[in-house]
Short mmCIF file of N, CA and C in Angstrom, two decimals:
data_model
loop_
_atom_site.label_atom_id
_atom_site.label_comp_id
_atom_site.label_asym_id
_atom_site.label_seq_id
_atom_site.Cartn_x
_atom_site.Cartn_y
_atom_site.Cartn_z
N MET A 1 -129.74 61.37 -93.34
CA MET A 1 -128.66 60.94 -94.16
C MET A 1 -128.66 61.80 -95.42
N SER A 2 -127.52 62.29 -95.72
CA SER A 2 -127.44 63.20 -96.87
C SER A 2 -127.33 62.40 -98.16
N LEU A 3 -127.60 63.06 -99.23
CA LEU A 3 -127.55 62.44 -100.54
C LEU A 3 -126.14 61.99 -100.88
N LYS A 4 -125.12 62.73 -100.46
CA LYS A 4 -123.73 62.39 -100.71
C LYS A 4 -123.37 61.08 -100.02
N MET A 5 -123.77 60.95 -98.80
CA MET A 5 -123.48 59.73 -98.04
C MET A 5 -124.23 58.54 -98.65
N TYR A 6 -125.47 58.77 -99.07
CA TYR A 6 -126.27 57.72 -99.69
C TYR A 6 -125.60 57.23 -100.97
N LEU A 7 -125.07 58.13 -101.81
CA LEU A 7 -124.39 57.75 -103.05
C LEU A 7 -123.11 56.97 -102.75
N LYS A 8 -122.37 57.39 -101.71
CA LYS A 8 -121.14 56.68 -101.35
C LYS A 8 -121.46 55.24 -100.93
N VAL A 9 -122.47 55.07 -100.11
CA VAL A 9 -122.85 53.73 -99.66
C VAL A 9 -123.37 52.91 -100.84
N ALA A 10 -124.17 53.50 -101.72
CA ALA A 10 -124.70 52.79 -102.87
C ALA A 10 -123.58 52.35 -103.81
N CYS A 11 -122.61 53.22 -104.05
CA CYS A 11 -121.46 52.87 -104.91
C CYS A 11 -120.64 51.75 -104.27
N PHE A 12 -120.41 51.84 -102.96
CA PHE A 12 -119.64 50.81 -102.27
C PHE A 12 -120.34 49.46 -102.35
N VAL A 13 -121.65 49.42 -102.11
CA VAL A 13 -122.41 48.18 -102.17
C VAL A 13 -122.42 47.64 -103.59
N THR A 14 -122.55 48.50 -104.59
CA THR A 14 -122.56 48.07 -105.98
C THR A 14 -121.22 47.45 -106.36
N VAL A 15 -120.12 48.11 -105.98
CA VAL A 15 -118.78 47.58 -106.28
C VAL A 15 -118.57 46.23 -105.59
N MET A 16 -119.00 46.11 -104.34
CA MET A 16 -118.84 44.85 -103.61
C MET A 16 -119.67 43.74 -104.26
N CYS A 17 -120.89 44.08 -104.71
CA CYS A 17 -121.73 43.09 -105.39
C CYS A 17 -121.08 42.64 -106.70
N LEU A 18 -120.53 43.59 -107.45
CA LEU A 18 -119.87 43.23 -108.71
C LEU A 18 -118.65 42.34 -108.46
N LEU A 19 -117.86 42.64 -107.42
CA LEU A 19 -116.71 41.81 -107.07
C LEU A 19 -117.15 40.39 -106.67
N TYR A 20 -118.23 40.30 -105.91
CA TYR A 20 -118.74 39.01 -105.48
C TYR A 20 -119.21 38.18 -106.68
N ILE A 21 -119.94 38.84 -107.59
CA ILE A 21 -120.43 38.15 -108.78
C ILE A 21 -119.27 37.70 -109.66
N HIS A 22 -118.24 38.55 -109.76
CA HIS A 22 -117.07 38.21 -110.56
C HIS A 22 -116.35 37.00 -109.95
N MET A 23 -116.21 36.98 -108.64
CA MET A 23 -115.56 35.85 -107.97
C MET A 23 -116.36 34.56 -108.17
N GLN A 24 -117.68 34.66 -108.08
CA GLN A 24 -118.52 33.47 -108.29
C GLN A 24 -118.39 32.95 -109.72
N MET A 25 -118.33 33.85 -110.70
CA MET A 25 -118.17 33.45 -112.09
C MET A 25 -116.82 32.76 -112.30
N ARG A 26 -115.77 33.28 -111.67
CA ARG A 26 -114.44 32.66 -111.77
C ARG A 26 -114.44 31.26 -111.15
N ILE A 27 -115.13 31.09 -110.02
CA ILE A 27 -115.20 29.78 -109.36
C ILE A 27 -115.87 28.77 -110.28
N PHE A 28 -117.00 29.15 -110.90
CA PHE A 28 -117.69 28.24 -111.81
C PHE A 28 -116.84 27.95 -113.05
N GLU A 29 -116.17 28.97 -113.56
CA GLU A 29 -115.30 28.78 -114.74
C GLU A 29 -114.18 27.80 -114.41
N LEU A 30 -113.56 27.95 -113.25
CA LEU A 30 -112.48 27.04 -112.87
C LEU A 30 -112.99 25.61 -112.65
N SER A 31 -114.19 25.49 -112.10
CA SER A 31 -114.74 24.14 -111.90
C SER A 31 -115.02 23.46 -113.24
N TYR A 32 -115.56 24.20 -114.21
CA TYR A 32 -115.80 23.62 -115.53
C TYR A 32 -114.47 23.25 -116.20
N ASN A 33 -113.46 24.10 -116.06
CA ASN A 33 -112.14 23.78 -116.63
C ASN A 33 -111.56 22.54 -115.96
N GLY A 34 -111.76 22.42 -114.64
CA GLY A 34 -111.28 21.23 -113.93
C GLY A 34 -111.97 19.96 -114.42
N LYS A 35 -113.28 20.03 -114.66
CA LYS A 35 -114.02 18.87 -115.18
C LYS A 35 -113.50 18.48 -116.56
N ASP A 36 -113.24 19.48 -117.41
CA ASP A 36 -112.71 19.19 -118.74
C ASP A 36 -111.34 18.52 -118.64
N LYS A 37 -110.50 18.99 -117.73
CA LYS A 37 -109.18 18.38 -117.57
C LYS A 37 -109.29 16.97 -117.03
N GLU A 38 -110.25 16.71 -116.14
CA GLU A 38 -110.46 15.35 -115.64
C GLU A 38 -110.85 14.41 -116.77
N LYS A 39 -111.73 14.88 -117.66
CA LYS A 39 -112.12 14.06 -118.81
C LYS A 39 -110.92 13.76 -119.68
N ILE A 40 -110.08 14.77 -119.91
CA ILE A 40 -108.88 14.57 -120.73
C ILE A 40 -107.95 13.56 -120.07
N ILE A 41 -107.79 13.64 -118.75
CA ILE A 41 -106.92 12.71 -118.03
C ILE A 41 -107.45 11.29 -118.13
N HIS A 42 -108.76 11.11 -117.98
CA HIS A 42 -109.34 9.77 -118.12
C HIS A 42 -109.14 9.22 -119.53
N GLU A 43 -109.32 10.07 -120.53
CA GLU A 43 -109.11 9.62 -121.91
C GLU A 43 -107.65 9.25 -122.15
N LEU A 44 -106.72 10.03 -121.58
CA LEU A 44 -105.30 9.72 -121.73
C LEU A 44 -104.94 8.42 -121.02
N ASN A 45 -105.53 8.17 -119.84
CA ASN A 45 -105.29 6.91 -119.14
C ASN A 45 -105.79 5.72 -119.94
N GLU A 46 -106.97 5.85 -120.54
CA GLU A 46 -107.49 4.77 -121.38
C GLU A 46 -106.61 4.56 -122.60
N THR A 47 -106.17 5.63 -123.22
CA THR A 47 -105.28 5.52 -124.38
C THR A 47 -103.96 4.88 -123.97
N ASN A 48 -103.45 5.28 -122.80
CA ASN A 48 -102.20 4.71 -122.30
C ASN A 48 -102.33 3.21 -122.09
N GLY A 49 -103.44 2.77 -121.50
CA GLY A 49 -103.66 1.34 -121.29
C GLY A 49 -103.75 0.60 -122.60
N SER A 50 -104.45 1.18 -123.56
CA SER A 50 -104.58 0.55 -124.87
C SER A 50 -103.23 0.45 -125.57
N LEU A 51 -102.44 1.52 -125.50
CA LEU A 51 -101.12 1.50 -126.13
C LEU A 51 -100.19 0.51 -125.43
N SER A 52 -100.28 0.42 -124.11
CA SER A 52 -99.46 -0.56 -123.38
C SER A 52 -99.81 -1.98 -123.82
N HIS A 53 -101.10 -2.23 -123.98
CA HIS A 53 -101.53 -3.56 -124.44
C HIS A 53 -100.99 -3.84 -125.84
N GLN A 54 -101.07 -2.85 -126.72
CA GLN A 54 -100.58 -3.04 -128.08
C GLN A 54 -99.07 -3.28 -128.09
N ILE A 55 -98.32 -2.54 -127.25
CA ILE A 55 -96.87 -2.72 -127.18
C ILE A 55 -96.53 -4.12 -126.69
N LEU A 56 -97.23 -4.57 -125.63
CA LEU A 56 -96.96 -5.91 -125.12
C LEU A 56 -97.33 -6.98 -126.14
N THR A 57 -98.37 -6.73 -126.92
CA THR A 57 -98.75 -7.68 -127.98
C THR A 57 -97.66 -7.72 -129.05
N LEU A 58 -97.11 -6.57 -129.40
CA LEU A 58 -96.06 -6.53 -130.41
C LEU A 58 -94.78 -7.17 -129.90
N LYS A 59 -94.53 -7.10 -128.58
CA LYS A 59 -93.33 -7.70 -128.00
C LYS A 59 -93.49 -9.19 -127.73
N SER A 60 -94.68 -9.73 -127.86
CA SER A 60 -94.92 -11.12 -127.49
C SER A 60 -94.12 -12.06 -128.40
N ALA A 61 -93.79 -13.22 -127.84
CA ALA A 61 -93.00 -14.19 -128.59
C ALA A 61 -93.77 -14.69 -129.81
N ASN A 62 -95.06 -14.85 -129.67
CA ASN A 62 -95.87 -15.31 -130.79
C ASN A 62 -95.81 -14.32 -131.95
N ASN A 63 -95.96 -13.03 -131.65
CA ASN A 63 -95.95 -12.01 -132.70
C ASN A 63 -94.56 -11.92 -133.34
N LEU A 64 -93.51 -11.96 -132.52
CA LEU A 64 -92.15 -11.88 -133.07
C LEU A 64 -91.85 -13.09 -133.96
N GLY A 65 -92.31 -14.28 -133.52
CA GLY A 65 -92.12 -15.47 -134.35
C GLY A 65 -92.86 -15.37 -135.66
N ASN A 66 -94.09 -14.89 -135.61
CA ASN A 66 -94.87 -14.73 -136.85
C ASN A 66 -94.21 -13.73 -137.79
N GLN A 67 -93.72 -12.63 -137.25
CA GLN A 67 -93.04 -11.64 -138.11
C GLN A 67 -91.79 -12.24 -138.73
N LEU A 68 -91.02 -13.00 -137.94
CA LEU A 68 -89.80 -13.61 -138.45
C LEU A 68 -90.11 -14.62 -139.54
N LEU A 69 -91.16 -15.42 -139.33
CA LEU A 69 -91.52 -16.41 -140.35
C LEU A 69 -92.11 -15.75 -141.59
N ASP A 70 -92.80 -14.63 -141.42
CA ASP A 70 -93.36 -13.93 -142.58
C ASP A 70 -92.27 -13.28 -143.43
N ARG A 71 -91.23 -12.77 -142.76
CA ARG A 71 -90.15 -12.08 -143.49
C ARG A 71 -89.29 -13.05 -144.28
N ASP A 72 -88.90 -14.16 -143.63
CA ASP A 72 -87.97 -15.09 -144.25
C ASP A 72 -88.71 -16.42 -144.45
N ASN A 73 -89.10 -16.70 -145.69
CA ASN A 73 -89.89 -17.90 -145.98
C ASN A 73 -89.06 -19.17 -145.89
N SER A 74 -87.73 -19.07 -145.87
CA SER A 74 -86.91 -20.27 -145.77
C SER A 74 -86.91 -20.82 -144.34
N LEU A 75 -87.31 -20.03 -143.37
CA LEU A 75 -87.37 -20.50 -141.99
C LEU A 75 -88.68 -21.24 -141.75
N ARG A 76 -88.61 -22.28 -140.95
CA ARG A 76 -89.83 -22.98 -140.55
C ARG A 76 -89.54 -23.72 -139.25
N PHE A 77 -90.60 -24.17 -138.63
CA PHE A 77 -90.44 -24.90 -137.38
C PHE A 77 -89.91 -26.30 -137.66
N MET A 78 -89.19 -26.86 -136.69
CA MET A 78 -88.65 -28.20 -136.84
C MET A 78 -89.78 -29.22 -136.83
N ASP A 79 -89.68 -30.18 -137.72
CA ASP A 79 -90.63 -31.28 -137.70
C ASP A 79 -89.87 -32.57 -137.43
N ASN A 80 -90.58 -33.68 -137.30
CA ASN A 80 -89.96 -34.95 -136.93
C ASN A 80 -89.02 -35.48 -138.01
N GLU A 81 -89.21 -35.08 -139.26
CA GLU A 81 -88.34 -35.53 -140.33
C GLU A 81 -86.94 -34.93 -140.21
N ARG A 82 -86.81 -33.79 -139.59
CA ARG A 82 -85.52 -33.11 -139.51
C ARG A 82 -84.79 -33.36 -138.19
N VAL A 83 -85.36 -34.20 -137.33
CA VAL A 83 -84.73 -34.52 -136.06
C VAL A 83 -84.06 -35.88 -136.20
N MET A 84 -82.78 -35.93 -135.84
CA MET A 84 -82.04 -37.17 -135.96
C MET A 84 -82.09 -37.91 -134.63
N THR A 85 -82.41 -39.19 -134.67
CA THR A 85 -82.48 -40.02 -133.47
C THR A 85 -81.31 -40.97 -133.49
N VAL A 86 -80.58 -41.02 -132.39
CA VAL A 86 -79.42 -41.90 -132.27
C VAL A 86 -79.71 -42.92 -131.19
N SER A 87 -79.56 -44.17 -131.54
CA SER A 87 -79.75 -45.22 -130.53
C SER A 87 -78.38 -45.80 -130.20
N THR A 88 -78.12 -45.92 -128.93
CA THR A 88 -76.84 -46.46 -128.47
C THR A 88 -77.11 -47.60 -127.51
N PRO A 89 -76.13 -48.45 -127.30
CA PRO A 89 -76.34 -49.54 -126.36
C PRO A 89 -76.58 -49.03 -124.94
N ALA A 90 -75.95 -47.92 -124.56
CA ALA A 90 -76.14 -47.39 -123.21
C ALA A 90 -77.57 -46.87 -123.04
N ALA A 91 -78.13 -46.33 -124.07
CA ALA A 91 -79.49 -45.81 -123.99
C ALA A 91 -80.49 -46.95 -123.89
N SER A 92 -80.20 -48.10 -124.51
CA SER A 92 -81.14 -49.20 -124.46
C SER A 92 -81.19 -49.83 -123.07
N LYS A 93 -80.12 -49.71 -122.28
CA LYS A 93 -80.13 -50.24 -120.92
C LYS A 93 -81.16 -49.54 -120.06
N HIS A 94 -81.28 -48.26 -120.23
CA HIS A 94 -82.17 -47.48 -119.38
C HIS A 94 -83.64 -47.64 -119.76
N LEU A 95 -83.88 -48.18 -120.96
CA LEU A 95 -85.25 -48.29 -121.39
C LEU A 95 -85.99 -49.44 -120.70
N GLY A 96 -85.27 -50.48 -120.35
CA GLY A 96 -85.89 -51.64 -119.73
C GLY A 96 -86.10 -51.42 -118.24
N PRO A 97 -86.74 -52.40 -117.56
CA PRO A 97 -86.93 -52.26 -116.12
C PRO A 97 -85.60 -52.40 -115.39
N LYS A 98 -85.46 -51.66 -114.33
CA LYS A 98 -84.24 -51.64 -113.55
C LYS A 98 -84.21 -52.86 -112.63
N PRO A 99 -83.11 -53.58 -112.62
CA PRO A 99 -83.05 -54.70 -111.67
C PRO A 99 -82.87 -54.16 -110.26
N LYS A 100 -83.48 -54.85 -109.30
CA LYS A 100 -83.37 -54.43 -107.90
C LYS A 100 -82.01 -54.85 -107.37
N ALA A 101 -81.26 -53.90 -106.90
CA ALA A 101 -79.95 -54.19 -106.31
C ALA A 101 -80.09 -54.26 -104.81
N VAL A 102 -79.32 -55.14 -104.22
CA VAL A 102 -79.34 -55.26 -102.77
C VAL A 102 -78.45 -54.16 -102.22
N VAL A 103 -79.02 -53.33 -101.38
CA VAL A 103 -78.30 -52.19 -100.85
C VAL A 103 -78.11 -52.40 -99.35
N ASN A 104 -76.91 -52.15 -98.93
CA ASN A 104 -76.59 -52.25 -97.51
C ASN A 104 -77.28 -51.11 -96.77
N PRO A 105 -77.96 -51.37 -95.64
CA PRO A 105 -78.66 -50.30 -94.92
C PRO A 105 -77.73 -49.19 -94.42
N VAL A 106 -76.47 -49.49 -94.27
CA VAL A 106 -75.53 -48.46 -93.81
C VAL A 106 -75.37 -47.39 -94.88
N TRP A 107 -75.43 -47.81 -96.16
CA TRP A 107 -75.27 -46.84 -97.24
C TRP A 107 -76.42 -45.84 -97.29
N ASN A 108 -77.56 -46.19 -96.73
CA ASN A 108 -78.68 -45.25 -96.69
C ASN A 108 -78.34 -44.03 -95.84
N LEU A 109 -77.44 -44.18 -94.89
CA LEU A 109 -77.03 -43.04 -94.08
C LEU A 109 -76.27 -42.01 -94.91
N PHE A 110 -75.59 -42.49 -95.97
CA PHE A 110 -74.79 -41.60 -96.81
C PHE A 110 -75.51 -41.25 -98.11
N SER A 111 -76.82 -41.23 -98.07
CA SER A 111 -77.59 -40.97 -99.29
C SER A 111 -77.40 -39.55 -99.81
N PHE A 112 -76.92 -38.64 -98.95
CA PHE A 112 -76.72 -37.27 -99.42
C PHE A 112 -75.56 -37.17 -100.39
N LEU A 113 -74.72 -38.22 -100.49
CA LEU A 113 -73.60 -38.20 -101.43
C LEU A 113 -74.03 -38.55 -102.85
N GLU A 114 -75.20 -39.19 -102.99
CA GLU A 114 -75.69 -39.59 -104.30
C GLU A 114 -76.33 -38.40 -105.02
N VAL A 115 -76.51 -38.58 -106.32
CA VAL A 115 -77.25 -37.61 -107.09
C VAL A 115 -78.72 -37.77 -106.71
N GLN A 116 -79.35 -36.69 -106.34
CA GLN A 116 -80.72 -36.76 -105.86
C GLN A 116 -81.68 -36.92 -107.03
N GLU A 117 -82.66 -37.79 -106.87
CA GLU A 117 -83.67 -37.97 -107.89
C GLU A 117 -85.00 -38.26 -107.21
N ALA A 118 -86.04 -38.02 -107.92
CA ALA A 118 -87.37 -38.25 -107.36
C ALA A 118 -87.73 -39.71 -107.54
N ARG A 119 -88.20 -40.33 -106.47
CA ARG A 119 -88.58 -41.74 -106.53
C ARG A 119 -89.96 -41.90 -105.95
N ALA A 120 -90.69 -42.85 -106.51
CA ALA A 120 -92.01 -43.14 -105.98
C ALA A 120 -91.88 -44.09 -104.81
N TRP A 121 -92.78 -43.99 -103.87
CA TRP A 121 -92.76 -44.93 -102.74
C TRP A 121 -93.22 -46.28 -103.20
N ASP A 122 -92.59 -47.34 -102.70
CA ASP A 122 -92.99 -48.71 -103.05
C ASP A 122 -94.17 -49.14 -102.24
#
């Protein structure tokens, strides 16, 4: 083997080794970049969850009511002193026990015509 051929083979092997090493370095660099991006994605997901929770808390009825009451001090919740109670003779009828009415068994067939209400079994 001549010296010229030996140098050609040595240069070819050297170039191929350098290309291989360069490719391996790029693979490791890309893997580290991918890991960094995964960490960023996980942090963004956690931040997103936290922000969603904060938004839902701010939208809650309790928070909106507290803000409304804090802004306008003249507003307040209704208490029993501000509720007017009206008693009528018709309302007093319903307060007592209901008298048992004699019902014809035929009318039970047409019970779907009545207003439906929940009744306890006797």
